[in-house]
mmCIF file of C-alpha atoms in Angstrom:
data_model
loop_
_atom_site.group_PDB
_atom_site.id
_atom_site.type_symbol
_atom_site.label_atom_id
_atom_site.label_comp_id
_atom_site.label_asym_id
_atom_site.label_seq_id
_atom_site.Cartn_x
_atom_site.Cartn_y
_atom_site.Cartn_z
ATOM 1 C CA MET C 1 0.000 0.000 0.000
ATOM 2 C CA ASP C 2 2.961 2.344 0.415
ATOM 3 C CA ALA C 3 3.733 2.358 -3.330
ATOM 4 C CA THR C 4 0.266 3.536 -4.440
ATOM 5 C CA PRO C 5 0.947 7.312 -4.238
ATOM 6 C CA ILE C 6 4.244 6.846 -6.076
ATOM 7 C CA ILE C 7 2.503 4.918 -8.872
ATOM 8 C CA GLY C 8 -0.223 7.575 -9.044
ATOM 9 C CA ALA C 9 2.324 10.379 -9.200
ATOM 10 C CA SER C 10 4.353 8.611 -11.861
ATOM 11 C CA LEU C 11 1.200 8.041 -13.930
ATOM 12 C CA LEU C 12 0.337 11.725 -13.570
ATOM 13 C CA ILE C 13 3.840 12.747 -14.642
ATOM 14 C CA GLY C 14 3.682 10.287 -17.541
ATOM 15 C CA ALA C 15 0.328 11.707 -18.652
ATOM 16 C CA SER C 16 1.610 15.273 -18.496
ATOM 17 C CA LEU C 17 4.710 14.292 -20.485
ATOM 18 C CA LEU C 18 2.497 12.562 -23.038
ATOM 19 C CA ILE C 19 0.321 15.666 -23.354
ATOM 20 C CA GLY C 20 3.401 17.870 -23.663
ATOM 21 C CA SER C 21 4.976 15.647 -26.282
ATOM 22 C CA SER C 22 1.734 15.524 -28.265
ATOM 23 C CA ILE C 23 1.680 19.338 -28.333
ATOM 24 C CA PHE C 24 5.306 19.221 -29.465
ATOM 25 C CA MET C 25 4.361 16.727 -32.192
ATOM 26 C CA TYR C 26 1.536 19.005 -33.338
ATOM 27 C CA ILE C 27 4.052 21.863 -33.614
ATOM 28 C CA VAL C 28 6.475 19.678 -35.562
ATOM 29 C CA ALA C 29 3.679 18.486 -37.873
ATOM 30 C CA PHE C 30 2.535 22.091 -38.427
ATOM 31 C CA LEU C 31 6.075 23.165 -39.336
ATOM 32 C CA ALA C 32 6.422 20.187 -41.688
ATOM 33 C CA VAL C 33 3.156 21.051 -43.436
ATOM 34 C CA MET C 34 4.226 24.683 -43.765
ATOM 35 C CA ALA C 35 7.604 23.641 -45.185
ATOM 36 C CA VAL C 36 6.044 21.253 -47.722
ATOM 37 C CA GLY C 37 3.429 23.841 -48.702
ATOM 38 C CA GLY C 38 6.060 26.511 -49.144
ATOM 39 C CA TYR C 39 8.212 24.178 -51.209
ATOM 40 C CA LEU C 40 5.316 23.236 -53.468
ATOM 41 C CA THR C 41 4.344 26.886 -53.879
ATOM 42 C CA TYR C 42 7.930 27.805 -54.710
ATOM 43 C CA ARG C 43 8.234 24.875 -57.109
ATOM 44 C CA THR C 44 5.026 25.553 -59.052
ATOM 45 C CA SER C 45 5.281 29.341 -59.003
ATOM 46 C CA PRO C 46 7.842 29.663 -61.863
ATOM 47 C CA LYS C 47 5.703 27.406 -64.081
ATOM 48 C CA ARG C 48 2.630 29.519 -63.410
ATOM 49 C CA LYS C 49 4.638 32.683 -64.051
ATOM 50 C CA GLN C 50 5.941 31.308 -67.349
ATOM 51 C CA ARG C 51 2.417 30.277 -68.390
ATOM 52 C CA ARG C 52 1.136 33.763 -67.585
ATOM 53 C CA GLU C 53 3.941 35.377 -69.620
ATOM 54 C CA ASP C 54 3.250 33.074 -72.560
ATOM 55 C CA LYS C 55 -0.438 33.936 -72.462
ATOM 56 C CA ARG C 56 0.336 37.656 -72.271
ATOM 57 C CA ASN C 57 2.749 37.411 -75.214
ATOM 58 C CA LYS C 58 0.201 35.460 -77.256
ATOM 59 C CA ASP C 59 -2.591 37.961 -76.554
ATOM 60 C CA ASN C 60 -0.397 41.006 -77.099
ATOM 61 C CA PRO C 61 1.882 40.375 -80.124
ATOM 62 C CA ASN C 62 3.749 43.710 -80.139
#
């Protein structure tokens, strides 16, 4: 019976660490999504820019 408070406290500490690490994982996942989104935007942006220039040159021949 003496070990019950220690087990309870360790479970509480484990739960708080789990909650803290899940918040950390959410932050890491958010940063990863932002990095991938930024990379895809950067990668497709020159193609879109080139397409827009081609369209402008086709519509305006001078």
